[in-house]
PDB file of C-alpha atoms in Angstrom:
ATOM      1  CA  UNK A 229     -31.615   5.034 -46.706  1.00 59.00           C
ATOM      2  CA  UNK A 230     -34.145   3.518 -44.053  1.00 71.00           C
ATOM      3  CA  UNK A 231     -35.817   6.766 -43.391  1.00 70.00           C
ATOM      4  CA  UNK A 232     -36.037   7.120 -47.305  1.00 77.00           C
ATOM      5  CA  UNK A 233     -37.952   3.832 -47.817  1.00 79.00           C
ATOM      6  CA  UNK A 234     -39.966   4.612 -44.797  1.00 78.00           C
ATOM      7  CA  UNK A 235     -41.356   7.781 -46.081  1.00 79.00           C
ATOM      8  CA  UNK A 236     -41.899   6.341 -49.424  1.00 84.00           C
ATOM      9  CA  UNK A 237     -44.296   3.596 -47.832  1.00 81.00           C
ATOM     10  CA  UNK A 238     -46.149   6.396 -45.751  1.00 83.00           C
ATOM     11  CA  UNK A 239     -46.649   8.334 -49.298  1.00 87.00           C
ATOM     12  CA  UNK A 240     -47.384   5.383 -51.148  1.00 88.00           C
ATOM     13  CA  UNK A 241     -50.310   4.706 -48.382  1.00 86.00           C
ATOM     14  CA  UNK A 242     -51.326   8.449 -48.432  1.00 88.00           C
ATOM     15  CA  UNK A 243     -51.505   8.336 -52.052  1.00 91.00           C
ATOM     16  CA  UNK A 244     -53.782   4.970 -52.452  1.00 89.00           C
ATOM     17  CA  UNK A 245     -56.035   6.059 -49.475  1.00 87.00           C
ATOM     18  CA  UNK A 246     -57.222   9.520 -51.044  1.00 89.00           C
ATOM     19  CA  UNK A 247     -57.630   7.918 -54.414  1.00 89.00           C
ATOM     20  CA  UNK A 248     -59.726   5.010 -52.429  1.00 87.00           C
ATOM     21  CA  UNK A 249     -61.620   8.121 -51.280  1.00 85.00           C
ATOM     22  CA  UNK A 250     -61.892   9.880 -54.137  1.00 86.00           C
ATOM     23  CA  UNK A 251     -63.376   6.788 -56.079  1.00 84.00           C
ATOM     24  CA  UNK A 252     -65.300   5.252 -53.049  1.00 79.00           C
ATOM     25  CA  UNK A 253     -68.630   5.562 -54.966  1.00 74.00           C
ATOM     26  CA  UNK A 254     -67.569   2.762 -57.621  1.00 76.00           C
ATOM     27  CA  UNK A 255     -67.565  -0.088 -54.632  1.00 73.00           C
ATOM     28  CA  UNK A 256     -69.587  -0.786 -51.704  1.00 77.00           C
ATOM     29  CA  UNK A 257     -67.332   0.517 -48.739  1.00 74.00           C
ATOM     30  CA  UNK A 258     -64.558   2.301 -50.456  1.00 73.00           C
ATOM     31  CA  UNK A 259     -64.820   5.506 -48.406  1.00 80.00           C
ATOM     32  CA  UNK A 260     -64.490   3.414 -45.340  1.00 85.00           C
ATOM     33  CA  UNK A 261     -61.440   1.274 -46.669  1.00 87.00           C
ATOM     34  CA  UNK A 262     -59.546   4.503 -48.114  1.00 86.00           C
ATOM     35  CA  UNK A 263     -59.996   5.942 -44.399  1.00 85.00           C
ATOM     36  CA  UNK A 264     -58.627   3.015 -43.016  1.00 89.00           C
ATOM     37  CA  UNK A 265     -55.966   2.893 -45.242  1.00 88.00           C
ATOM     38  CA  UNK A 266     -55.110   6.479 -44.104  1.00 86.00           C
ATOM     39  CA  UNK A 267     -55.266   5.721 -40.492  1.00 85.00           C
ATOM     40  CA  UNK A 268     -52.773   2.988 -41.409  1.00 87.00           C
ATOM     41  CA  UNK A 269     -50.330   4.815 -43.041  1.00 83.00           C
ATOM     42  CA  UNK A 270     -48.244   6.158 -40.271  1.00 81.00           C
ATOM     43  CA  UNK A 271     -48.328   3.132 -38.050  1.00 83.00           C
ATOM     44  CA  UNK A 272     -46.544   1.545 -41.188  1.00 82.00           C
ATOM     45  CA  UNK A 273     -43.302   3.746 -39.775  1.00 80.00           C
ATOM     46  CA  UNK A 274     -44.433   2.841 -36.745  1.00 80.00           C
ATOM     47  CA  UNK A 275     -44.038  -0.605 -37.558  1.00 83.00           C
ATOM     48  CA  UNK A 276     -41.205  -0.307 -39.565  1.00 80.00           C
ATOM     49  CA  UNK A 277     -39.072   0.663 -36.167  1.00 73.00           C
ATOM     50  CA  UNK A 278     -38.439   4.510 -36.914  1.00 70.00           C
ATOM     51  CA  UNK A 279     -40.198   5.811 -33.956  1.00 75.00           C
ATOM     52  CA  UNK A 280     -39.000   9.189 -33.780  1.00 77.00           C
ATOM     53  CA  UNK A 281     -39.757   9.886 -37.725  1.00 76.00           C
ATOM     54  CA  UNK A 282     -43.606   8.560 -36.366  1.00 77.00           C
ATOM     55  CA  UNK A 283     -43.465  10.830 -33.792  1.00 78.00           C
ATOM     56  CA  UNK A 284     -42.404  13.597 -36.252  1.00 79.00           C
ATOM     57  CA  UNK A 285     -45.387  12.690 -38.868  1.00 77.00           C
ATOM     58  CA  UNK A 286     -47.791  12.700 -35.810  1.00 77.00           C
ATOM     59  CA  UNK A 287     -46.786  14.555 -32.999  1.00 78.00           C
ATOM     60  CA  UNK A 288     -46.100  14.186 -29.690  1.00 77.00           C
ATOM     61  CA  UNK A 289     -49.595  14.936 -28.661  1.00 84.00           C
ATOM     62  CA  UNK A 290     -51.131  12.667 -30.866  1.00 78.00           C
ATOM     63  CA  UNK A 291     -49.249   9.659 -29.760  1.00 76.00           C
ATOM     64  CA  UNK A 292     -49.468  10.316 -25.678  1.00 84.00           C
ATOM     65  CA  UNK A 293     -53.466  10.855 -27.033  1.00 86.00           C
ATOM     66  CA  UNK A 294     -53.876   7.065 -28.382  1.00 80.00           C
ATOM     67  CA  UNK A 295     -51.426   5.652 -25.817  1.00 83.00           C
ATOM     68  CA  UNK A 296     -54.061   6.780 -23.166  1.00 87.00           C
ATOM     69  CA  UNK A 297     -57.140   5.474 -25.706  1.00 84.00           C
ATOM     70  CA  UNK A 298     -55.580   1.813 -25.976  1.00 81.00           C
ATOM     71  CA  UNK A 299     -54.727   1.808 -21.934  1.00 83.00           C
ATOM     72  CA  UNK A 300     -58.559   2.746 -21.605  1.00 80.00           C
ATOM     73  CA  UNK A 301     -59.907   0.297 -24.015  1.00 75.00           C
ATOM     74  CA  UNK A 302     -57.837  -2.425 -22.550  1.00 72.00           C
ATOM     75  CA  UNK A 303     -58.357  -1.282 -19.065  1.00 72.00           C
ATOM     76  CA  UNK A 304     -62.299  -1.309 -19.308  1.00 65.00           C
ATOM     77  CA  UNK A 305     -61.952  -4.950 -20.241  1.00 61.00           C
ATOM     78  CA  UNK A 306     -59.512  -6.194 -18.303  1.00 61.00           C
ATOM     79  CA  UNK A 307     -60.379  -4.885 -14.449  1.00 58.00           C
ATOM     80  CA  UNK A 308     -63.266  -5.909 -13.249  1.00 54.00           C
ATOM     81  CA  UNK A 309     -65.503  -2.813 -13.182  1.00 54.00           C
ATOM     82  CA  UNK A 310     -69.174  -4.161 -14.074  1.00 56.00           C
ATOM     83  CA  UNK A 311     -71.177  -7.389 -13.546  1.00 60.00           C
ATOM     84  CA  UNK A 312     -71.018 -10.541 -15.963  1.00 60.00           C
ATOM     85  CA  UNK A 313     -73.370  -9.239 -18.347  1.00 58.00           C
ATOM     86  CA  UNK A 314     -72.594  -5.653 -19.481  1.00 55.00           C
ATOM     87  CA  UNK A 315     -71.622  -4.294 -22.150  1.00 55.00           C
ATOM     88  CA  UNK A 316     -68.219  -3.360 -21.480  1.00 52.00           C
ATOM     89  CA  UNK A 317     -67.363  -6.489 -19.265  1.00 52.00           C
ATOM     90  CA  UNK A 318     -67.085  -8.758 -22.520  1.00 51.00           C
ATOM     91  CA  UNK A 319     -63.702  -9.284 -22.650  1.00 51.00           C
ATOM     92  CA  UNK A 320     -63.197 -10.588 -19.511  1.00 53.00           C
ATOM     93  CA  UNK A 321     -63.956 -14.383 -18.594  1.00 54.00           C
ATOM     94  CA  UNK A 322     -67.412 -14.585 -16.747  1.00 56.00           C
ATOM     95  CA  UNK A 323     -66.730 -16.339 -13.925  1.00 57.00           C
ATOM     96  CA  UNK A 324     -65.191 -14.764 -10.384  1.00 60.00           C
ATOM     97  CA  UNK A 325     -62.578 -16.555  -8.898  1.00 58.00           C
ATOM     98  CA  UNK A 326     -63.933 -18.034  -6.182  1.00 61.00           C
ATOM     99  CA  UNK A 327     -66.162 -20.196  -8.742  1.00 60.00           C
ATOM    100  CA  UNK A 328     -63.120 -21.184 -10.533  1.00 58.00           C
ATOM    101  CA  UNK A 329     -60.874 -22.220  -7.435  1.00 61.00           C
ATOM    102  CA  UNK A 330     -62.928 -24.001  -4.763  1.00 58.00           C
ATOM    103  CA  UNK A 331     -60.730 -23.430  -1.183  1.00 53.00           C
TER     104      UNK A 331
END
């Protein structure tokens, strides 16, 4: 019954994402928000706790693929790989320790 519901959500999203495309001349940015809508669709299972029915929808390579993309992203702005000052050293806090913590 879970799995049912489930797949009726991803549809449901499927469904309202093409027609977003389809008709994304009528509003200012309704390609982009029927895309995102898209994009969303399957991490709705995701969310939803079925992870083998996501895994399933998406495949195994897919998932390993944005697994390494989110370790990346949060990697380049978490260890300290740049100067204070470059682009991708914005989401890290400025100052180096020894600034912080006077010994």
């Amino acid at each position: 019954m879970k799995r049912d519901s489930i797949l009726h959500v991803l549809l449901i999203g499927v469904v309202f994402g093409i027609y977003l495309i389809t008709h994304g001349q009528l509003t200012p940015g309704g390609d982009f928000q029927g895309g995102v809508i898209l994009a969303t669709a399957p991490l709705l299972v995701y969310l939803a706790g079925d992870l083998e029915t996501f895994k399933k929808i998406t495949g195994q390579a897919m998932v390993e693929l944005g697994e390494a993309a989110g370790l990346g992203f949060f990697s380049e702005n978490v260890l300290p790989l740049g100067t204070t000052g470059d682009v991708f050293s914005g989401g890290t806090i400025p100052y180096r320790l020894d600034d912080l913590y006077s010994a």
